[in-house]
Short mmCIF file of C-alpha atoms in Angstrom, two decimals:
data_model
loop_
_atom_site.label_atom_id
_atom_site.label_comp_id
_atom_site.label_asym_id
_atom_site.label_seq_id
_atom_site.Cartn_x
_atom_site.Cartn_y
_atom_site.Cartn_z
CA UNK S 1483 -0.01 0.00 0.02
CA UNK S 1484 1.37 3.28 -1.16
CA UNK S 1485 1.56 5.90 1.61
CA UNK S 1486 2.40 8.79 -0.78
CA UNK S 1487 -0.21 10.89 -2.40
CA UNK S 1488 0.44 12.10 -5.99
CA UNK S 1489 0.53 15.90 -5.97
CA UNK S 1490 0.17 17.76 -9.22
CA UNK S 1491 2.26 20.79 -10.14
CA UNK S 1492 -0.64 22.98 -11.04
CA UNK S 1493 -2.41 22.25 -7.72
CA UNK S 1494 0.69 22.77 -5.67
CA UNK S 1495 1.62 26.04 -7.45
CA UNK S 1496 -1.89 27.31 -7.04
CA UNK S 1497 -1.81 26.58 -3.25
CA UNK S 1498 1.63 28.12 -2.97
CA UNK S 1499 0.35 31.33 -4.76
CA UNK S 1500 -2.68 31.42 -2.36
CA UNK S 1501 -0.93 30.92 0.85
CA UNK S 1502 2.54 32.31 0.78
CA UNK S 1503 2.94 35.56 2.80
CA UNK S 1504 5.64 37.03 0.52
CA UNK S 1505 3.22 36.81 -2.46
CA UNK S 1506 0.55 38.53 -0.32
CA UNK S 1507 2.98 41.22 0.71
CA UNK S 1508 3.94 41.89 -2.86
CA UNK S 1509 0.25 42.12 -3.81
CA UNK S 1510 -0.26 44.68 -1.05
CA UNK S 1511 2.72 46.64 -2.23
CA UNK S 1512 1.12 46.89 -5.64
CA UNK S 1513 -2.13 47.99 -4.20
CA UNK S 1514 -0.29 50.55 -2.02
CA UNK S 1515 1.52 52.07 -4.98
CA UNK S 1516 -1.80 52.31 -6.74
CA UNK S 1517 -3.37 54.18 -3.85
CA UNK S 1518 -0.31 56.40 -3.62
CA UNK S 1519 -0.60 57.20 -7.31
CA UNK S 1520 -4.34 58.05 -6.94
CA UNK S 1521 -3.50 60.37 -3.96
CA UNK S 1522 -0.87 62.17 -6.06
CA UNK S 1523 -3.19 62.61 -8.93
CA UNK S 1524 -5.81 64.03 -6.67
CA UNK S 1525 -3.46 66.88 -5.86
CA UNK S 1526 -3.98 68.14 -9.43
CA UNK S 1527 -7.66 68.83 -8.70
CA UNK S 1528 -9.26 71.59 -6.67
CA UNK S 1529 -10.26 70.95 -3.10
CA UNK S 1530 -13.31 72.44 -1.50
CA UNK S 1531 -13.79 72.64 2.27
CA UNK S 1532 -16.70 74.06 4.26
CA UNK S 1533 -16.43 75.70 7.56
CA UNK S 1534 -18.74 77.04 10.26
CA UNK S 1535 -17.95 78.97 13.43
CA UNK S 1536 -20.26 80.03 16.27
CA UNK S 1537 -18.77 82.34 18.90
CA UNK S 1538 -19.88 84.78 21.54
CA UNK S 1539 -18.16 88.08 21.98
CA UNK S 1540 -18.48 90.13 25.18
CA UNK S 1541 -17.71 93.53 26.46
CA UNK S 1542 -18.45 93.24 30.18
CA UNK S 1543 -17.73 96.36 32.27
CA UNK S 1544 -16.25 96.05 35.77
CA UNK S 1545 -19.11 98.24 37.19
CA UNK S 1546 -22.40 96.54 36.15
CA UNK S 1547 -24.72 98.63 38.22
CA UNK S 1548 -27.63 100.53 36.74
CA UNK S 1549 -30.41 103.00 37.57
CA UNK S 1550 -34.01 102.27 36.50
CA UNK S 1551 -37.37 104.04 36.87
CA UNK S 1552 -39.96 101.58 38.14
CA UNK S 1553 -42.71 104.11 37.82
CA UNK S 1554 -42.93 106.00 34.45
CA UNK S 1555 -45.45 108.45 35.89
CA UNK S 1556 -42.97 109.68 38.49
CA UNK S 1557 -39.76 110.76 36.63
CA UNK S 1558 -37.81 111.32 39.89
CA UNK S 1559 -38.06 107.82 41.34
CA UNK S 1560 -35.12 105.61 40.62
CA UNK S 1561 -33.92 102.14 41.76
CA UNK S 1562 -30.40 100.73 41.52
CA UNK S 1563 -29.38 97.29 40.56
CA UNK S 1564 -26.62 95.27 39.12
CA UNK S 1565 -26.52 92.91 36.15
CA UNK S 1566 -24.74 89.60 36.19
CA UNK S 1567 -21.64 88.77 34.25
CA UNK S 1568 -23.48 86.64 31.76
CA UNK S 1569 -26.27 89.08 31.03
CA UNK S 1570 -27.51 89.13 27.42
CA UNK S 1571 -26.87 92.91 27.40
CA UNK S 1572 -23.06 92.31 27.31
CA UNK S 1573 -22.85 89.13 25.07
CA UNK S 1574 -23.38 89.18 21.30
CA UNK S 1575 -23.32 85.96 19.26
CA UNK S 1576 -21.39 85.87 15.99
CA UNK S 1577 -21.73 83.16 13.24
CA UNK S 1578 -19.31 82.60 10.34
CA UNK S 1579 -20.12 80.15 7.60
CA UNK S 1580 -18.22 79.68 4.38
CA UNK S 1581 -16.66 77.60 1.66
CA UNK S 1582 -13.02 77.48 0.89
CA UNK S 1583 -11.71 76.59 -2.58
CA UNK S 1584 -8.02 75.63 -3.08
CA UNK S 1585 -6.72 74.98 -6.50
CA UNK S 1586 -2.96 74.99 -7.33
CA UNK S 1587 -2.85 76.28 -10.94
CA UNK S 1588 0.92 75.74 -11.42
CA UNK S 1589 3.38 74.03 -9.14
CA UNK S 1590 6.38 73.76 -11.53
CA UNK S 1591 5.22 70.36 -12.82
CA UNK S 1592 6.06 68.81 -9.46
CA UNK S 1593 2.70 66.93 -9.20
CA UNK S 1594 3.10 65.57 -12.79
CA UNK S 1595 6.56 64.35 -11.89
CA UNK S 1596 5.39 62.71 -8.66
CA UNK S 1597 2.63 60.97 -10.54
CA UNK S 1598 5.17 59.59 -13.04
CA UNK S 1599 7.30 58.44 -10.15
CA UNK S 1600 4.39 56.75 -8.57
CA UNK S 1601 3.48 55.08 -11.95
CA UNK S 1602 7.01 53.77 -12.26
CA UNK S 1603 7.01 52.57 -8.63
CA UNK S 1604 3.70 50.75 -9.19
CA UNK S 1605 5.16 49.04 -12.35
CA UNK S 1606 8.15 48.07 -10.33
CA UNK S 1607 5.95 46.62 -7.70
CA UNK S 1608 4.01 44.59 -10.35
CA UNK S 1609 7.29 43.31 -11.67
CA UNK S 1610 8.43 42.33 -8.25
CA UNK S 1611 5.06 40.51 -7.68
CA UNK S 1612 5.54 38.63 -10.89
CA UNK S 1613 9.07 37.60 -9.94
CA UNK S 1614 7.83 36.42 -6.50
CA UNK S 1615 5.10 34.40 -8.15
CA UNK S 1616 7.60 32.87 -10.66
CA UNK S 1617 10.03 32.07 -7.75
CA UNK S 1618 7.21 30.39 -5.83
CA UNK S 1619 6.32 28.26 -8.92
CA UNK S 1620 10.00 27.27 -9.41
CA UNK S 1621 10.32 26.44 -5.81
CA UNK S 1622 7.22 24.17 -5.86
CA UNK S 1623 8.44 22.48 -9.06
CA UNK S 1624 11.89 21.79 -7.47
CA UNK S 1625 10.24 20.41 -4.32
CA UNK S 1626 8.07 18.18 -6.47
CA UNK S 1627 11.18 16.93 -8.46
CA UNK S 1628 12.95 16.32 -5.22
CA UNK S 1629 9.88 14.40 -3.94
CA UNK S 1630 9.70 12.20 -7.03
CA UNK S 1631 13.42 11.54 -6.81
CA UNK S 1632 13.05 10.49 -3.20
CA UNK S 1633 10.18 8.30 -4.15
CA UNK S 1634 12.22 6.49 -6.88
CA UNK S 1635 15.20 6.12 -4.44
CA UNK S 1636 12.75 4.54 -1.85
CA UNK S 1637 11.38 2.14 -4.39
CA UNK S 1638 14.86 0.95 -5.53
CA UNK S 1639 15.91 0.67 -1.93
CA UNK S 1640 12.90 -1.34 -1.14
CA UNK S 1641 13.79 -3.76 -4.04
CA UNK S 1642 17.32 -3.98 -2.67
CA UNK S 1643 16.01 -4.94 0.68
CA UNK S 1644 13.74 -7.52 -0.88
CA UNK S 1645 16.64 -9.01 -2.87
CA UNK S 1646 18.78 -9.05 0.31
CA UNK S 1647 15.98 -10.83 2.19
CA UNK S 1648 15.58 -13.50 -0.51
CA UNK S 1649 19.34 -14.01 -0.54
CA UNK S 1650 19.32 -14.41 3.25
CA UNK S 1651 16.45 -16.96 3.01
CA UNK S 1652 18.47 -18.95 0.44
CA UNK S 1653 21.69 -18.82 2.39
CA UNK S 1654 19.82 -19.84 5.61
CA UNK S 1655 18.30 -22.86 3.77
CA UNK S 1656 21.71 -23.94 2.35
CA UNK S 1657 23.24 -23.65 5.72
CA UNK S 1658 20.44 -25.71 7.23
CA UNK S 1659 20.94 -28.42 4.61
CA UNK S 1660 24.68 -28.35 5.21
CA UNK S 1661 25.52 -27.41 1.62
CA UNK S 1662 27.03 -24.02 2.57
CA UNK S 1663 29.33 -23.03 5.38
CA UNK S 1664 28.65 -20.41 8.09
CA UNK S 1665 31.11 -18.07 6.56
#
C-alpha cells in the first residue's frame, strides 16, 4: 500500500500562490502604490472645504450697576441694581459660515513628476510581484522533483532490501541443509 499521495504541479503551485505571505506582501505593495498614485493625482484637482464657526463676543464692564425708573409716571423715582456677568446685554453671538476653494494652478510640474514616479513605482511593484510568483512556482516545481526523486530512491531501496531478504532466506536454507558453510 502506497503511503504517498500524488501531488500535481498545477495544484501545488496554485496553493503556494494562495498561501505564501511573501506573495501577499507583494500584492499589497502593488495596491499601496496604486493608492499612492491616486493620492498624487488628486493633488491636481481643486479641493473644496466648508467651515462654520459660532462664537460669543463680550464687552463686560467692571461696574455693572444701573439705575431704572420703576414708575414711568414719576420721573424722579429711581432704583439701583446690578446685572450679572453673563447678562445678554453684554454678550453678542457671531456666526461665520463659508466655503474655501483651493486650486494649485501651477506648481512647477512637481505633481506631474510625482505622478510619473508613482506610476514607475507601481510598475516596479508589479514586476516584483511577478518575480515572487515565478520564484514560488519554481520552488514548488523543484520540491516536487525532489519528492519524485526520493520516491524513486525509496522504491529501488525497497527492491534492494527484498533481494537481500531473498538471498538471506536462500543462504539460511543452504546452511540448514549443510550445503554451505557459516562463513
